[in-house]
XYZ file of C-alpha atoms in Angstrom:
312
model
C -39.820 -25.945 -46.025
C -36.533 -27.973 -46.969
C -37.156 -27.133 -50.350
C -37.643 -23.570 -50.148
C -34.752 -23.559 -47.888
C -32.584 -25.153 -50.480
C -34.010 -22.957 -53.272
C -33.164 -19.637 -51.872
C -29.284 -21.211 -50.578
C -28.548 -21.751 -54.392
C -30.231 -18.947 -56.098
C -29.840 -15.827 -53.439
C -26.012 -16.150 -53.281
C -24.273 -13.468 -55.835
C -21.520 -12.656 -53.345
C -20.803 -16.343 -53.431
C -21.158 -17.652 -56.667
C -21.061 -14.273 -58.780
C -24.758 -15.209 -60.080
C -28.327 -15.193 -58.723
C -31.461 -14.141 -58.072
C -32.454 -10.318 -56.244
C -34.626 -10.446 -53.590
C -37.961 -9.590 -55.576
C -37.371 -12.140 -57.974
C -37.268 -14.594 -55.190
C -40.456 -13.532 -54.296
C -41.824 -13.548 -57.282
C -40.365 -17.479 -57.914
C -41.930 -18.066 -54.654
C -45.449 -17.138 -55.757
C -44.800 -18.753 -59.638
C -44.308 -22.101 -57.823
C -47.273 -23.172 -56.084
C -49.379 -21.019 -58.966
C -48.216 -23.529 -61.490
C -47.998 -26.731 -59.413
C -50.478 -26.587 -56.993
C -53.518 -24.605 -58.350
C -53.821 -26.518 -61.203
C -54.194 -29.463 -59.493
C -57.205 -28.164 -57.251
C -59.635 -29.397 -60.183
C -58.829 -33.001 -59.292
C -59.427 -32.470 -55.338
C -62.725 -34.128 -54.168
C -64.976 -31.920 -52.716
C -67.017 -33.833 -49.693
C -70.853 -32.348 -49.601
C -71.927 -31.130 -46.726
C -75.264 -32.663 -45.111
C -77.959 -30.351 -43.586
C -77.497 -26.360 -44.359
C -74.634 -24.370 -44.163
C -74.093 -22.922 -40.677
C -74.104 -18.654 -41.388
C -71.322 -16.824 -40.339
C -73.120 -15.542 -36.794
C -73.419 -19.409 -36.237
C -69.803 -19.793 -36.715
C -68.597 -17.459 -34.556
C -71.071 -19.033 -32.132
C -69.484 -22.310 -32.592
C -65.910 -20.998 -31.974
C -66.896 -19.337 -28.877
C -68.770 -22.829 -27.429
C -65.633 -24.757 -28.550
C -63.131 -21.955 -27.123
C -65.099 -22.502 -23.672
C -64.501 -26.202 -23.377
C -62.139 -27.218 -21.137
C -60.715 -29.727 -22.977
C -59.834 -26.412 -25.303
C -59.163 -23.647 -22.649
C -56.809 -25.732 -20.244
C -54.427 -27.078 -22.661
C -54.017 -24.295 -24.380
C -52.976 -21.895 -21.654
C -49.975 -23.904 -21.070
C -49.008 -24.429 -24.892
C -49.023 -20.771 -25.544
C -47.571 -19.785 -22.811
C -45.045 -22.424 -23.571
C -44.222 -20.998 -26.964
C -44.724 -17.166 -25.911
C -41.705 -17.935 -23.757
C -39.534 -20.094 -26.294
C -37.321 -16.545 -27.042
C -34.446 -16.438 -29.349
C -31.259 -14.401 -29.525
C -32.617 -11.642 -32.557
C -28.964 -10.555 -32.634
C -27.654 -14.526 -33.629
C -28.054 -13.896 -37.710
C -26.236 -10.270 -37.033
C -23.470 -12.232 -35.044
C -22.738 -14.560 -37.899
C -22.496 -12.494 -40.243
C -20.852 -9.152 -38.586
C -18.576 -11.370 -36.395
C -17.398 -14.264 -38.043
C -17.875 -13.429 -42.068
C -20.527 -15.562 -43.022
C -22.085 -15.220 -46.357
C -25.947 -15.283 -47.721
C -24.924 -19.147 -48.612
C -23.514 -19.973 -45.416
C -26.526 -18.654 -43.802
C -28.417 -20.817 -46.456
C -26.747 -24.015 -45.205
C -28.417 -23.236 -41.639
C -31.304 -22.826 -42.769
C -31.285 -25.715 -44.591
C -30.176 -27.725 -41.707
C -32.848 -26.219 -39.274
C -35.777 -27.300 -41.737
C -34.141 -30.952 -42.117
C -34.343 -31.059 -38.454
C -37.580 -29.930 -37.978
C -39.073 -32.663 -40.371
C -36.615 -35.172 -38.347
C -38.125 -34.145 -35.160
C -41.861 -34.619 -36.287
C -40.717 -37.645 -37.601
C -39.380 -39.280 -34.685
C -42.531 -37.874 -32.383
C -44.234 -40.588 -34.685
C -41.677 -42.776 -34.740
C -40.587 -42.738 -31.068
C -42.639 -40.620 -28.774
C -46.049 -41.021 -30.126
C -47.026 -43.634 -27.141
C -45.163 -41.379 -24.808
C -46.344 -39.284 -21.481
C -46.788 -35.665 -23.409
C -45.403 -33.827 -20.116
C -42.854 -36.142 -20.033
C -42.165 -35.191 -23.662
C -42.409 -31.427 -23.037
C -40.302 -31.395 -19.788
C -37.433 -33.670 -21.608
C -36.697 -32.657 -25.151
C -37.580 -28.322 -23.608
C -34.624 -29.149 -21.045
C -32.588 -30.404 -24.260
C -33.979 -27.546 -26.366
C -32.830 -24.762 -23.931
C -29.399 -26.893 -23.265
C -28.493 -26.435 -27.310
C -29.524 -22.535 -27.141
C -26.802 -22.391 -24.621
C -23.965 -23.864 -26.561
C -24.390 -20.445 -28.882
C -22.215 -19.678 -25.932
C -19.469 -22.034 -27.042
C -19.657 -21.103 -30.643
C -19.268 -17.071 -29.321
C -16.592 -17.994 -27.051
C -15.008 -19.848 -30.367
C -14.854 -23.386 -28.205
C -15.663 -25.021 -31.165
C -12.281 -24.431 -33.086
C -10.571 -25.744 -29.789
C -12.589 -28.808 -30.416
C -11.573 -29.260 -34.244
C -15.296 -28.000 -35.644
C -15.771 -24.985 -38.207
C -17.724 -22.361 -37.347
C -20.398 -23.359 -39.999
C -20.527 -26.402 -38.844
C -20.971 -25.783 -35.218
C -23.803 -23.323 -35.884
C -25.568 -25.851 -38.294
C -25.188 -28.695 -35.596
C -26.748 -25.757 -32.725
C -29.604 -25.225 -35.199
C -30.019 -27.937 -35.995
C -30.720 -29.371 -32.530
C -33.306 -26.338 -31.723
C -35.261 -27.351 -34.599
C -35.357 -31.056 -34.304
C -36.693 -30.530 -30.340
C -39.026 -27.583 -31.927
C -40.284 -30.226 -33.762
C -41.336 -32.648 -31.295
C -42.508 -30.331 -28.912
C -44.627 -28.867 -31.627
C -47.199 -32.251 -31.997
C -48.917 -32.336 -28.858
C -50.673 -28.817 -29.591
C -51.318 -30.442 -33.049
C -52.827 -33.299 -31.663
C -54.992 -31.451 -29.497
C -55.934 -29.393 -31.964
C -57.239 -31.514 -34.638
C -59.071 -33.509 -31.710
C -61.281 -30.824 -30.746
C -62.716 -28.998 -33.646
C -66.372 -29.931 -34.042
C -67.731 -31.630 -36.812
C -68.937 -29.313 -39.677
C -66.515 -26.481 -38.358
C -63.213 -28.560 -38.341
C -61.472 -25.832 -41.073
C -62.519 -22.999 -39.451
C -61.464 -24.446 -35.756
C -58.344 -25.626 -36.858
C -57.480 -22.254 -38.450
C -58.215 -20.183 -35.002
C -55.978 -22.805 -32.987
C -52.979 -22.643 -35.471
C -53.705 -18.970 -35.329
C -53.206 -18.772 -31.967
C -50.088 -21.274 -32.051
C -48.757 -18.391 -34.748
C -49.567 -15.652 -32.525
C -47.582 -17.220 -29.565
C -44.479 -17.294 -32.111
C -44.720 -13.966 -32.961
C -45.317 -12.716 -29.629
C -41.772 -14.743 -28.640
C -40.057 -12.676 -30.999
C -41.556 -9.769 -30.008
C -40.033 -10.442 -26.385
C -37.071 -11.160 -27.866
C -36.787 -8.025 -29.833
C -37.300 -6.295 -26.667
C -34.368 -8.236 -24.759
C -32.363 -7.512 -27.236
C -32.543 -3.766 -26.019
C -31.581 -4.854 -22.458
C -28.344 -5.970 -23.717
C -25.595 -4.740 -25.139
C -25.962 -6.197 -28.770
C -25.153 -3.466 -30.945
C -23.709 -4.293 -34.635
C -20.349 -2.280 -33.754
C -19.912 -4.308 -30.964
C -20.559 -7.710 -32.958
C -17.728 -6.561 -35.762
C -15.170 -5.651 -33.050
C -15.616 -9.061 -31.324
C -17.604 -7.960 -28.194
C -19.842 -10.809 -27.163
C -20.293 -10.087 -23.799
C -23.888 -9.162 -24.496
C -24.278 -12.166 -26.400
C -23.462 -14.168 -23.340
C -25.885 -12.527 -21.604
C -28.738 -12.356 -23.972
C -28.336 -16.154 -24.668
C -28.154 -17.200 -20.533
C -31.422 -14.824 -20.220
C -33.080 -16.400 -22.971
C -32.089 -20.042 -21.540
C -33.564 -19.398 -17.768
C -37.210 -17.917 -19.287
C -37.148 -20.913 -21.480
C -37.283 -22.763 -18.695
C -40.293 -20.937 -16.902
C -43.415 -22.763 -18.839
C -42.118 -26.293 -17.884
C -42.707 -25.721 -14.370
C -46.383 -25.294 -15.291
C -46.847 -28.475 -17.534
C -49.335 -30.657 -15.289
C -51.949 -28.310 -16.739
C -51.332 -30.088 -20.031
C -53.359 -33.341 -20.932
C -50.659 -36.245 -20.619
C -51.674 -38.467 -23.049
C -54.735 -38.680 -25.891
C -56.858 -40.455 -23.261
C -56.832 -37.842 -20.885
C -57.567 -35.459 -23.812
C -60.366 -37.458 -25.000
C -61.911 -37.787 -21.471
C -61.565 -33.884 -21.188
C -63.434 -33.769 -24.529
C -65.905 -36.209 -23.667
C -66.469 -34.063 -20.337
C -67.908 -31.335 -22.043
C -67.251 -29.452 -18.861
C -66.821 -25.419 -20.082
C -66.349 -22.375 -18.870
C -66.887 -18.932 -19.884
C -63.904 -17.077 -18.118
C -61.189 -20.012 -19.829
C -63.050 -18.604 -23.121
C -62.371 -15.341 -22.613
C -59.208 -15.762 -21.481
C -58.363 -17.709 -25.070
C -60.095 -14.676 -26.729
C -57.992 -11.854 -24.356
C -54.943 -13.590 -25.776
C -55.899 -13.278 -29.265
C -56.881 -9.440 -28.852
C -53.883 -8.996 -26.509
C -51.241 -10.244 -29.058
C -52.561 -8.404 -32.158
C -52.279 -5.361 -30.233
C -49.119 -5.600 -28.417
C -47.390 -7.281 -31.669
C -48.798 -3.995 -33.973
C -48.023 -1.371 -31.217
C -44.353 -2.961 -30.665
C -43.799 -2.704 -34.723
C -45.408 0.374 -35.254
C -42.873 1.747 -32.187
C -39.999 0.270 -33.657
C -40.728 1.294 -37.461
C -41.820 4.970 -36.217
């Protein structure tokens, strides 16, 4: 991610530097890359043979729907996606940087940049640091941090920062970069938990319905933030004329329903023990399945119907 996010900073920035690359041949270098470094390699990787037959794909969808009934599935993940349905983001914080205080495809770059750097950081110190630690105690702390650096956009609109000697750039790099390091840590639990209970023989296919719920919940946060964006008064003529009052809003909104899921983390496991006794349980239940499964359905259709409203 750092290196993508360095490799469109330095070759997406004509206004800047007077040379570059267009947006489709970005895409295009992004799709060269991996073709010529990665699947090339895949004739070295070690395939592992699988013992006993090969479960059909009936039997698959069989085993999701016994694993998505488990509690040790069902009841965690409630709370994580509810956690990151409600992480919202100011949509109109790109348009405010660049309509209100000039900055240019590079400076953007640099943010980006910083955000991935302090994503990895913040993965990296959950291993470090918080590994051992209480996971509500994890979630409660660094969300109250994460949601205490989404307010300071508030200083940056206000322009606080240049009474305090820090550029612009700088001060939105150092906000970013916050929200991503705390992203990052808050982000390991769910991975934990996820790679703990797919089943044996069906680990790929398990692993890819939990992340694909973890995307979902991302997408759906953006979707509600798209929609608070309309709730405010966040128009691009207003961001060039210096109007943030909207901003301030938007970003105080966003900071309280941030808030909301941490209220509700007891029904997260606290540590890998209690995860593992959940799993060794084997207690299920068909309504904490479906409920899993109503999410899945509910997101794909509110996420399509939302786009296709705003596109049409």
């Amino acid at each position: 991610m750092i290196i993508g996010a360095m490799q469109a900073t330095l070759l997406y920035n004509t206004s800047s530097f007077g040379w570059g690359l267009t947006l489709s041949q970005l895409f295009w270098l992004s799709v060269l890359i991996p073709a010529t470094t990665v699947i090339p390699f895949t004739y070295f990787v070690v395939e592992l043979k699988h013992k006993g037959p090969l479960p059909t794909v009936v039997e698959s969808i069989f085993k999701i729907w016994d694993v998505l009934q488990l509690k040790a599935v069902w009841y965690p993940l409630i709370f994580y996606l509810l956690y990151n349905c409600l992480q919202l983001s100011n949509s109109a914080w790109s348009n405010y940087l660049v309509l209100a205080l000039g900055f240019s495809d590079f400076d953007l770059g640099i943010i980006t940049i910083s955000g991935a750097a302090a994503y990895f950081l913040g993965v990296l110190f959950f291993q470090r640091v918080a590994f051992e630690q209480n996971w509500r105690e994890v979630m409660v702390f660094y969300g109250i941090l994460y949601t205490i650096s989404t307010f300071g956009q508030i200083l940056l609109f206000q322009q606080a920062n240049q009474a305090m000697g820090i550029s612009n750039l700088t001060f939105a790099c150092l906000i970013t970069g916050m929200q991503y390091f705390f992203v990052g840590i808050n982000s390991m639990p769910l991975t934990m938990i996820s790679v703990m209970v797919c089943p044996k023989s069906s680990e790929g296919v398990m692993y890819a319905v939990l992340t694909t719920m973890t995307n979902l919940a991302g997408t759906v946060a953006l979707d509600f933030s798209t929609i608070l964006s309309y709730a405010f008064d966040v128009s691009n003529s207003d961001l060039s004329s210096g109007v943030v009052s909207g901003m301030n809003g938007i970003t105080v909104c966003i900071c309280l329903i941030q808030l909301v899921p941490l209220f509700l983390v007891r029904f997260s496991p606290g540590t890998r023990m209690e995860q593992q006794e959940l799993i060794d349980s084997g207690e299920k239940s068909v309504i904490g399945g479906a409920l899993l499964l109503g999410y899945i359905v509910t997101s794909l259709l509110f996420t399509v119907a939302l786009n296709f409203t705003l596109i049409t």
